PDB file of C-alpha atoms in Angstrom:
ATOM      1  CA  MET A  25      -7.023  10.196  -0.683  1.00 40.00           C
ATOM      2  CA  SER A  26      -4.504   7.724   0.631  1.00 45.00           C
ATOM      3  CA  THR A  27      -2.900   4.947  -1.281  1.00 54.00           C
ATOM      4  CA  SER A  28      -0.729   2.061  -0.280  1.00 75.00           C
ATOM      5  CA  ASP A  29       2.976   1.913  -0.915  1.00 82.00           C
ATOM      6  CA  ASP A  30       2.305  -1.336  -2.791  1.00 89.00           C
ATOM      7  CA  THR A  31       0.203   0.507  -5.362  1.00 92.00           C
ATOM      8  CA  LEU A  32       2.857   3.154  -6.005  1.00 92.00           C
ATOM      9  CA  THR A  33       5.551   0.472  -6.157  1.00 93.00           C
ATOM     10  CA  ALA A  34       3.468  -1.457  -8.697  1.00 96.00           C
ATOM     11  CA  VAL A  35       3.002   1.702 -10.779  1.00 96.00           C
ATOM     12  CA  GLU A  36       6.760   2.334 -10.718  1.00 96.00           C
ATOM     13  CA  ALA A  37       7.495  -1.239 -11.818  1.00 97.00           C
ATOM     14  CA  ALA A  38       4.952  -1.050 -14.639  1.00 98.00           C
ATOM     15  CA  VAL A  39       6.356   2.242 -15.938  1.00 98.00           C
ATOM     16  CA  LEU A  40       9.941   0.965 -15.784  1.00 97.00           C
ATOM     17  CA  ALA A  41       8.867  -2.106 -17.794  1.00 98.00           C
ATOM     18  CA  VAL A  42       7.617   0.062 -20.681  1.00 98.00           C
ATOM     19  CA  PRO A  43       9.874  -0.236 -23.737  1.00 97.00           C
ATOM     20  CA  GLY A  44      11.810   3.008 -24.131  1.00 97.00           C
ATOM     21  CA  VAL A  45      11.697   4.039 -20.470  1.00 98.00           C
ATOM     22  CA  SER A  46      15.243   4.069 -19.133  1.00 97.00           C
ATOM     23  CA  GLU A  47      14.785   5.859 -15.808  1.00 96.00           C
ATOM     24  CA  LEU A  48      12.145   6.984 -13.378  1.00 96.00           C
ATOM     25  CA  TYR A  49      12.799  10.242 -11.552  1.00 94.00           C
ATOM     26  CA  HIS A  50      11.201  11.677  -8.431  1.00 89.00           C
ATOM     27  CA  ALA A  51       8.182  13.709  -9.472  1.00 88.00           C
ATOM     28  CA  ARG A  52       7.779  17.154  -7.932  1.00 77.00           C
ATOM     29  CA  PRO A  53       5.102  16.986  -5.256  1.00 70.00           C
ATOM     30  CA  THR A  54       2.572  19.601  -4.298  1.00 65.00           C
ATOM     31  CA  LEU A  55       2.263  20.799  -0.705  1.00 54.00           C
ATOM     32  CA  SER A  56      -0.009  17.969   0.454  1.00 54.00           C
ATOM     33  CA  SER A  57       2.239  15.241  -0.923  1.00 52.00           C
ATOM     34  CA  THR A  58       5.314  17.074   0.407  1.00 53.00           C
ATOM     35  CA  ILE A  59       3.875  16.775   3.914  1.00 55.00           C
ATOM     36  CA  ASP A  60       3.254  13.066   3.314  1.00 59.00           C
ATOM     37  CA  ALA A  61       6.848  12.655   2.060  1.00 54.00           C
ATOM     38  CA  ALA A  62       8.180  14.371   5.193  1.00 54.00           C
ATOM     39  CA  LYS A  63       6.214  11.929   7.339  1.00 57.00           C
ATOM     40  CA  ARG A  64       7.689   9.019   5.398  1.00 54.00           C
ATOM     41  CA  LEU A  65      11.201  10.347   5.899  1.00 52.00           C
ATOM     42  CA  ALA A  66      10.545  10.630   9.618  1.00 54.00           C
ATOM     43  CA  THR A  67       9.579   6.953   9.720  1.00 56.00           C
ATOM     44  CA  HIS A  68      12.469   5.931   7.444  1.00 52.00           C
ATOM     45  CA  THR A  69      10.091   4.711   4.749  1.00 56.00           C
ATOM     46  CA  SER A  70      11.460   4.922   1.231  1.00 59.00           C
ATOM     47  CA  LEU A  71       9.952   7.590  -0.980  1.00 62.00           C
ATOM     48  CA  ALA A  72       8.102   6.597  -4.103  1.00 76.00           C
ATOM     49  CA  ARG A  73       9.318   8.218  -7.292  1.00 88.00           C
ATOM     50  CA  VAL A  74       5.760   8.639  -8.515  1.00 92.00           C
ATOM     51  CA  VAL A  75       3.619  11.151  -6.662  1.00 91.00           C
ATOM     52  CA  LEU A  76      -0.094  10.984  -5.973  1.00 90.00           C
ATOM     53  CA  ASP A  77      -1.602  14.432  -5.459  1.00 87.00           C
ATOM     54  CA  ASP A  78      -5.244  13.913  -4.550  1.00 86.00           C
ATOM     55  CA  ASP A  79      -6.459  12.169  -7.726  1.00 91.00           C
ATOM     56  CA  VAL A  80      -3.551  13.099 -10.026  1.00 94.00           C
ATOM     57  CA  LEU A  81      -0.652  10.702 -10.510  1.00 95.00           C
ATOM     58  CA  ARG A  82       2.610  12.468 -11.455  1.00 95.00           C
ATOM     59  CA  ILE A  83       5.399  10.568 -13.193  1.00 96.00           C
ATOM     60  CA  VAL A  84       8.735  11.787 -14.589  1.00 97.00           C
ATOM     61  CA  ILE A  85      10.626   9.488 -16.945  1.00 97.00           C
ATOM     62  CA  GLY A  86      13.844   9.348 -18.907  1.00 96.00           C
ATOM     63  CA  THR A  87      13.797   7.649 -22.292  1.00 97.00           C
ATOM     64  CA  ASP A  88      16.469   5.636 -24.056  1.00 96.00           C
ATOM     65  CA  GLY A  89      16.048   7.466 -27.374  1.00 93.00           C
ATOM     66  CA  GLU A  90      15.265   4.269 -29.289  1.00 94.00           C
ATOM     67  CA  LEU A  91      11.555   5.069 -29.528  1.00 94.00           C
ATOM     68  CA  PRO A  92      10.002   8.514 -29.941  1.00 96.00           C
ATOM     69  CA  ALA A  93       9.586  10.221 -26.553  1.00 96.00           C
ATOM     70  CA  PRO A  94       5.855  10.994 -27.072  1.00 96.00           C
ATOM     71  CA  GLU A  95       5.186   7.333 -27.884  1.00 97.00           C
ATOM     72  CA  THR A  96       7.116   6.221 -24.800  1.00 97.00           C
ATOM     73  CA  ALA A  97       5.331   8.740 -22.565  1.00 97.00           C
ATOM     74  CA  ARG A  98       1.948   7.580 -23.862  1.00 98.00           C
ATOM     75  CA  ALA A  99       2.832   3.936 -23.191  1.00 98.00           C
ATOM     76  CA  ALA A 100       4.013   4.858 -19.669  1.00 98.00           C
ATOM     77  CA  HIS A 101       0.724   6.707 -19.133  1.00 98.00           C
ATOM     78  CA  LEU A 102      -1.317   3.689 -20.177  1.00 98.00           C
ATOM     79  CA  ALA A 103       0.749   1.302 -18.037  1.00 98.00           C
ATOM     80  CA  ALA A 104       0.426   3.507 -14.938  1.00 97.00           C
ATOM     81  CA  LEU A 105      -3.296   3.996 -15.469  1.00 96.00           C
ATOM     82  CA  ALA A 106      -3.891   0.245 -15.885  1.00 97.00           C
ATOM     83  CA  VAL A 107      -2.026  -0.596 -12.661  1.00 97.00           C
ATOM     84  CA  ALA A 108      -3.774   2.176 -10.722  1.00 96.00           C
ATOM     85  CA  GLU A 109      -7.177   0.956 -11.905  1.00 95.00           C
ATOM     86  CA  ALA A 110      -6.258  -2.659 -11.079  1.00 96.00           C
ATOM     87  CA  HIS A 111      -5.463  -1.526  -7.522  1.00 96.00           C
ATOM     88  CA  GLY A 112      -8.763   0.360  -7.227  1.00 95.00           C
ATOM     89  CA  LEU A 113      -7.163   3.813  -7.414  1.00 93.00           C
ATOM     90  CA  ALA A 114      -9.511   6.303  -9.111  1.00 91.00           C
ATOM     91  CA  LEU A 115      -7.568   9.002 -10.941  1.00 94.00           C
ATOM     92  CA  SER A 116      -8.674  12.106 -12.782  1.00 94.00           C
ATOM     93  CA  ARG A 117      -5.355  12.374 -14.600  1.00 95.00           C
ATOM     94  CA  VAL A 118      -1.973  10.733 -15.069  1.00 96.00           C
ATOM     95  CA  ASP A 119       0.687  13.348 -15.755  1.00 96.00           C
ATOM     96  CA  VAL A 120       3.764  11.843 -17.462  1.00 97.00           C
ATOM     97  CA  ARG A 121       6.675  14.176 -18.162  1.00 96.00           C
ATOM     98  CA  VAL A 122       9.839  13.361 -20.047  1.00 96.00           C
ATOM     99  CA  ALA A 123      12.882  14.713 -18.221  1.00 94.00           C
ATOM    100  CA  ARG A 124      15.541  13.212 -20.481  1.00 91.00           C
ATOM    101  CA  VAL A 125      15.658  11.770 -23.974  1.00 92.00           C
ATOM    102  CA  GLY A 126      18.443   9.360 -24.867  1.00 86.00           C
TER     103      GLY A 126
END
């Protein structure tokens, strides 16, 4: 499955706009998305911080500590899913991990 950079950029923007999200980190890719990332580096295209592995969107966030981390992660999940659906991206799962709290 391929997706446009615009879709991943829109997902990043939506997640960063979620109250409580203070940072978006590069998600760890699987082998297939690692190969895609290497191709992007070769063409000097910036790497998205969210990773699409087949039909799974992986997101790693930092929170500001003002809101509970599970609540923030859930809101980030819903925001990412809404943007992906609006861009016609069918996902089986959105995996949001919290790397830092506060």
